[in-house]
Every structure is written in structure tokens, then in C-alpha cells.
Coordinates of C-alpha atoms in Angstrom, one line a residue:
X1 CA 67.3 69.1 81.3
X2 CA 66.8 72.7 80.3
X3 CA 63.3 73.6 79.3
X4 CA 62.9 77.1 78.0
X5 CA 59.3 77.4 79.0
X6 CA 59.6 76.2 82.6
X7 CA 59.8 78.7 85.3
X8 CA 62.6 77.8 87.7
X9 CA 62.2 78.3 91.4
X10 CA 64.3 81.0 93.0
X11 CA 66.3 79.7 96.0
X12 CA 65.3 81.1 99.3
X13 CA 67.5 83.8 100.7
X14 CA 69.2 84.2 104.1
X15 CA 67.0 87.2 104.7
X16 CA 63.9 85.1 104.3
X17 CA 65.3 82.7 107.0
X18 CA 66.1 85.7 109.2
X19 CA 62.5 86.9 108.9
X20 CA 61.2 83.5 110.0
X21 CA 63.7 83.1 112.9
X22 CA 63.2 86.7 114.2
X23 CA 59.4 86.4 114.5
X24 CA 59.4 87.1 118.2
X25 CA 61.3 90.3 117.6
X26 CA 58.9 91.5 114.9
X27 CA 55.8 90.4 116.8
X28 CA 56.7 91.6 120.3
X29 CA 59.9 93.7 120.0
X30 CA 62.0 91.1 121.9
X31 CA 65.7 91.7 121.7
X32 CA 67.2 88.8 119.7
X33 CA 70.6 87.5 118.5
X34 CA 70.7 85.1 115.6
X35 CA 73.8 83.3 114.2
X36 CA 74.3 82.0 110.7
X37 CA 77.1 80.8 108.4
X38 CA 77.4 82.9 105.3
X39 CA 78.9 82.6 101.8
X40 CA 79.5 85.1 99.0
X41 CA 76.4 84.1 97.1
X42 CA 74.3 85.5 99.9
X43 CA 73.6 89.0 98.9
X44 CA 71.8 92.1 100.4
X45 CA 71.7 90.6 103.9
X46 CA 69.7 92.8 106.1
X47 CA 67.6 94.5 103.4
X48 CA 64.3 92.6 103.9
X49 CA 64.7 92.6 107.7
X50 CA 65.2 96.4 107.6
X51 CA 62.1 96.8 105.4
X52 CA 60.1 95.0 108.0
X53 CA 61.6 96.9 110.9
X54 CA 60.6 100.1 109.2
X55 CA 57.0 99.0 108.6
X56 CA 56.6 97.6 112.1
X57 CA 58.6 100.1 114.3
X58 CA 59.7 103.0 112.0
X59 CA 63.2 103.9 111.0
X60 CA 64.3 105.5 114.3
X61 CA 62.3 103.9 117.1
X62 CA 64.6 101.1 118.1
X63 CA 67.9 101.2 120.1
X64 CA 71.0 99.9 118.4
X65 CA 71.3 96.1 118.2
X66 CA 67.7 95.2 119.1
X67 CA 68.1 92.6 116.3
X68 CA 71.7 91.4 116.3
X69 CA 72.7 89.1 113.4
X70 CA 76.0 87.4 113.7
X71 CA 77.5 85.9 110.5
X72 CA 80.6 83.8 110.0
X73 CA 82.2 83.4 106.6
X74 CA 82.4 85.6 103.5
X75 CA 79.3 87.8 103.0
X76 CA 78.1 88.5 99.5
X77 CA 77.6 91.9 97.9
X78 CA 75.6 94.7 99.5
X79 CA 75.8 93.5 103.1
X80 CA 73.6 95.8 105.1
X81 CA 72.2 97.6 102.1
X82 CA 69.7 100.3 103.3
X83 CA 69.7 98.8 106.8
X84 CA 68.0 100.8 109.5
X85 CA 68.4 101.7 113.1
X86 CA 67.8 98.7 115.5
X87 CA 69.7 96.2 113.3
X88 CA 73.3 95.2 114.1
X89 CA 75.1 93.0 111.5
X90 CA 78.4 91.5 112.7
X91 CA 80.6 89.4 110.4
X92 CA 83.5 87.2 111.5
X93 CA 85.3 86.8 108.2
X94 CA 85.0 89.3 105.3
X95 CA 82.5 90.9 103.0
X96 CA 82.3 91.8 99.3
X97 CA 81.5 95.0 97.5
X98 CA 78.9 97.6 98.5
X99 CA 78.9 97.0 102.3
X100 CA 76.6 99.5 103.9
X101 CA 75.3 100.9 100.6
X102 CA 72.6 103.4 101.5
X103 CA 73.1 102.7 105.2
X104 CA 70.2 104.2 107.1
X105 CA 71.0 103.9 110.8
X106 CA 72.1 100.3 111.3
X107 CA 75.6 99.3 112.6
X108 CA 77.9 96.9 110.7
X109 CA 81.0 95.3 112.1
X110 CA 83.4 93.2 110.0
X111 CA 86.4 91.6 111.7
X112 CA 88.7 88.6 111.0
X113 CA 88.2 85.5 113.1
X114 CA 90.0 85.9 116.4
X115 CA 92.7 83.4 115.4
X116 CA 93.4 85.4 112.2
X117 CA 93.5 89.0 113.6
X118 CA 97.2 89.5 114.1
X119 CA 98.1 87.9 110.7
X120 CA 95.4 89.9 108.9
X121 CA 96.6 93.4 109.9
X122 CA 96.6 95.5 106.7
X123 CA 94.6 92.9 104.7
X124 CA 91.5 93.8 102.7
X125 CA 88.3 92.9 104.6
X126 CA 85.6 94.7 102.7
X127 CA 85.3 95.3 99.0
X128 CA 84.7 98.3 96.7
X129 CA 82.2 101.1 96.9
X130 CA 81.4 100.5 100.6
X131 CA 79.2 103.0 102.4
X132 CA 78.0 104.5 99.1
X133 CA 75.3 107.0 99.7
X134 CA 75.0 106.2 103.4
X135 CA 72.9 108.6 105.4
X136 CA 73.4 107.4 109.0
X137 CA 74.7 104.5 111.0
X138 CA 78.1 103.1 111.7
X139 CA 80.6 100.8 110.0
X140 CA 83.6 99.3 111.7
X141 CA 86.0 97.1 109.6
X142 CA 89.2 95.7 111.1
X143 CA 91.0 95.7 107.7
X144 CA 91.2 97.8 104.5
X145 CA 88.4 98.8 102.2
X146 CA 88.6 98.8 98.4
X147 CA 88.2 101.7 96.0
X148 CA 85.5 104.4 96.2
X149 CA 85.1 104.1 100.0
X150 CA 82.4 106.3 101.5
X151 CA 81.5 107.9 98.1
X152 CA 78.5 110.2 98.6
X153 CA 78.4 109.5 102.3
X154 CA 76.1 112.1 103.9
X155 CA 76.0 111.1 107.6
X156 CA 77.4 107.7 108.5
X157 CA 80.4 107.2 110.7
X158 CA 83.1 104.6 109.8
X159 CA 86.4 103.3 110.9
X160 CA 88.5 101.3 108.4
X161 CA 92.3 100.5 108.3
X162 CA 93.0 101.8 104.8
X163 CA 91.2 102.3 101.5
X164 CA 91.8 102.3 97.7
X165 CA 91.5 105.2 95.2
X166 CA 88.8 107.8 95.2
X167 CA 88.0 107.5 98.9
X168 CA 85.4 110.0 100.3
X169 CA 84.6 111.2 96.8
X170 CA 81.6 113.5 96.8
X171 CA 81.2 113.1 100.5
X172 CA 78.7 115.6 102.0
X173 CA 78.6 114.6 105.7
X174 CA 79.5 112.0 108.3
X175 CA 82.9 110.9 109.5
X176 CA 85.6 108.5 108.2
X177 CA 88.5 107.5 110.4
X178 CA 91.1 105.7 108.2
X179 CA 93.9 103.9 110.1
X180 CA 96.2 103.3 107.1
X181 CA 97.2 104.3 103.6
X182 CA 94.6 105.7 101.2
X183 CA 94.6 105.6 97.4
X184 CA 94.8 108.3 94.7
X185 CA 92.4 111.2 94.3
X186 CA 91.2 111.1 97.9
X187 CA 88.4 113.6 98.7
X188 CA 87.6 114.6 95.1
X189 CA 84.4 116.6 95.1
X190 CA 84.1 116.4 98.9
X191 CA 81.8 119.2 100.2
X192 CA 81.0 118.1 103.8
X193 CA 81.9 115.9 106.7
X194 CA 85.4 115.1 107.7
X195 CA 88.0 112.4 107.4
X196 CA 90.7 111.6 110.0
X197 CA 93.7 109.8 108.5
X198 CA 96.6 108.1 110.3
X199 CA 99.6 109.2 108.1
X200 CA 102.8 108.2 109.9
X201 CA 104.8 108.2 106.6
X202 CA 103.5 111.6 105.6
X203 CA 102.3 110.3 102.2
X204 CA 98.8 111.7 102.2
X205 CA 99.8 114.8 100.3
X206 CA 100.8 112.7 97.3
X207 CA 97.4 111.1 96.9
X208 CA 95.0 113.9 98.0
X209 CA 92.9 115.9 95.7
X210 CA 94.0 119.5 96.5
X211 CA 91.3 121.1 94.4
X212 CA 88.6 119.9 96.8
X213 CA 90.1 119.4 100.3
X214 CA 92.5 120.9 102.8
X215 CA 94.2 118.9 105.6
X216 CA 95.7 119.8 108.9
X217 CA 97.4 118.0 111.8
X218 CA 94.6 116.8 114.0
X219 CA 96.5 118.0 117.1
X220 CA 96.1 121.6 115.8
X221 CA 92.3 121.2 115.6
X222 CA 89.6 122.1 118.2
X223 CA 89.5 119.6 121.0
X224 CA 86.0 118.3 120.0
X225 CA 87.5 116.7 116.9
X226 CA 90.3 115.1 118.8
X227 CA 87.9 113.7 121.3
X228 CA 85.5 112.5 118.5
X229 CA 88.4 110.7 116.7
X230 CA 89.6 109.0 119.9
X231 CA 86.1 107.9 120.8
X232 CA 85.6 106.3 117.4
X233 CA 88.9 104.6 117.6
X234 CA 88.0 103.2 121.1
X235 CA 84.7 102.0 119.8
X236 CA 86.4 100.4 116.8
X237 CA 88.8 98.4 119.1
X238 CA 86.0 97.4 121.4
X239 CA 83.8 96.1 118.6
X240 CA 86.3 94.5 116.3
X241 CA 89.3 93.6 118.5
X242 CA 91.5 95.3 116.0
X243 CA 95.2 94.7 116.6
X244 CA 96.2 97.9 114.8
X245 CA 93.5 99.9 116.5
X246 CA 94.7 98.8 119.9
X247 CA 98.3 99.6 119.2
X248 CA 97.3 103.1 118.0
X249 CA 95.1 103.6 121.0
X250 CA 97.8 102.4 123.5
X251 CA 100.2 105.0 122.0
X252 CA 97.6 107.7 121.6
X253 CA 99.9 110.7 122.0
X254 CA 102.1 109.5 119.2
X255 CA 99.1 108.5 117.1
X256 CA 97.6 111.9 117.6
X257 CA 100.8 113.5 116.3
X258 CA 100.5 111.4 113.1
X259 CA 96.8 112.0 112.4
X260 CA 95.4 114.4 109.8
X261 CA 92.0 116.0 109.7
X262 CA 90.7 116.3 106.1
X263 CA 87.9 118.8 105.3
X264 CA 86.4 120.4 102.2
X265 CA 87.9 123.7 101.2
X266 CA 84.5 125.3 101.8
X267 CA 84.7 124.7 105.6
X268 CA 88.5 124.9 106.1
X269 CA 88.3 128.7 106.7
X270 CA 85.9 128.1 109.6
X271 CA 88.3 125.7 111.2
X272 CA 91.2 128.0 110.8
X273 CA 89.3 130.9 112.4
X274 CA 88.4 128.7 115.4
X275 CA 91.8 127.2 116.0
X276 CA 94.3 129.9 114.9
X277 CA 97.9 130.0 114.1
X278 CA 99.0 126.4 114.0
X279 CA 96.6 125.3 111.3
X280 CA 97.1 128.6 109.4
X281 CA 100.8 128.0 109.2
X282 CA 100.2 124.5 107.6
X283 CA 97.9 126.0 105.0
X284 CA 100.5 128.7 104.2
X285 CA 103.2 126.0 103.7
X286 CA 101.0 124.3 101.0
X287 CA 100.0 127.6 99.3

């Protein structure tokens, strides 16, 4: 019976359980791996653990994955919000909106269950506005992201397999490797960082925001960017078991010929000066 003057108890959160279970890690710095089932009512997983990591060890003292949280199911909103270095969140299943919001050094991996991986190629696996305002850390998702992916990202690195409209909007730093189609208005207001997009059908020009960005064949860019893209793709395949990622990696020379490097107009001139004629011709063709 509802009683308006009674204060209802707030259910315990998964993060509260994590804090209890990870006591040896917080007390003695022991490396730990914990496993839980998860459902979409469980929000902001990793936030309280990250707060305690920061107070106990600082934001940058721990190696990646010192506390490894494995989840199976459908994670609720804001998975890994503000999560810091030393924390690794791995989801077998999918996750809702705001994955990695304000990501601050942690690593997040979202992948379908092994039996579903081939059937899930091209399916959505994380929701909208993922990696919003991230400053550092990594996100690997073996599926597509929703709209407003990596908005205001200023330093995190990510690999996803497609995204919705307004991807990389107002991005100021970091890297985004996108192994699939992107939505309208990509790169609007982008002033830093870079995106690397697999575009085998040559459709990117139709959805890009030409007022903010320029794009060039990755094969025409300095070798350091080619190597960085391949390294992120290799890490994506290793961490997620991505079917699409492995196919692209196995045919790397073909994949490279279909990849674009997307940069803000402010830095495009620097790239052109470093690389020379090949990229300049592409810019002239669009002018």
C-alpha cells in the first residue's frame, strides 16, 4: 500500500556489490576478475568503483585491467561512466545509451556472445551518445553504435562497426575507427583528433559535413596513421573476436584501399604538406 510519508528503501546497485567483492583489490591492490549477470536496469556500472580507485590509487597509477569486471547480459545506461585507468569492463551481450560517457582512462569491451557473433555482424550493440566527453581510455564494440557517437571526445580511442547520425560531432581529440556505414552530418564541428572509416561503397561523401572536415584515402597518408589504424583493428579483433574485424584484417591490403582518414579542416593542410601530391589531388577533386 502506498504511503506518501514513508521513505522507500533504494535498492542496492551492482556497483555496491562490486565494491564489496573487490575489497582485496582496494585494500592490497591485488589483481582481480569479477563476473556478474547484468540487466538494463543496472546503470552507471563502474562509476563508484572508479571513484574509489581514484581516492585509493589516483587516476593514472594502475595498469590496465587491474580490476576486470566481466558482465553478461544487457547493461543499462552509462556503462563505464567516468571510469578511470585500471578498470576493465567487458560485456558479453550489449549495452544501452551513454557507454563510456566521460571515459577517463578505463577500457570498455562490448561483444556479442560467442554463439551469436557471426549472426550479429552489422547489428547495433551499444546505444546513443556513447563516448560523450571522453578524455582518455579505449572502447571496443563488435557492432554498431547509435547516434552522436564520440561527440566531444577529446582523447579516447574507439573501434566500432558503424554509427548513426552526428558521429564525431565537436570532437577535439582521440581516434575513432569505424568499420561500417556512418549517419548524416558526420564530423560537424570537429576540431581535433581523427576518424578512420571503412567505406567500400564510397558513400561517405554523401553524409559528411564538408564545412568542418576533409577526408582522404588512408593509403595516401603518412605511414604512422596507417600503422595506428591497423594496430587498433588488431586490438579490436583480439579483444572482441569480431567477425567483420577479422575479415578486414585478413584482407588488409584491400581494406586499406577502402579506408578514409577524416580530419578537421584546421589540420588538413598539415597532413597535405607532409604527404604530398596524392592527398592534394583528392582535395582538388572535391574543391
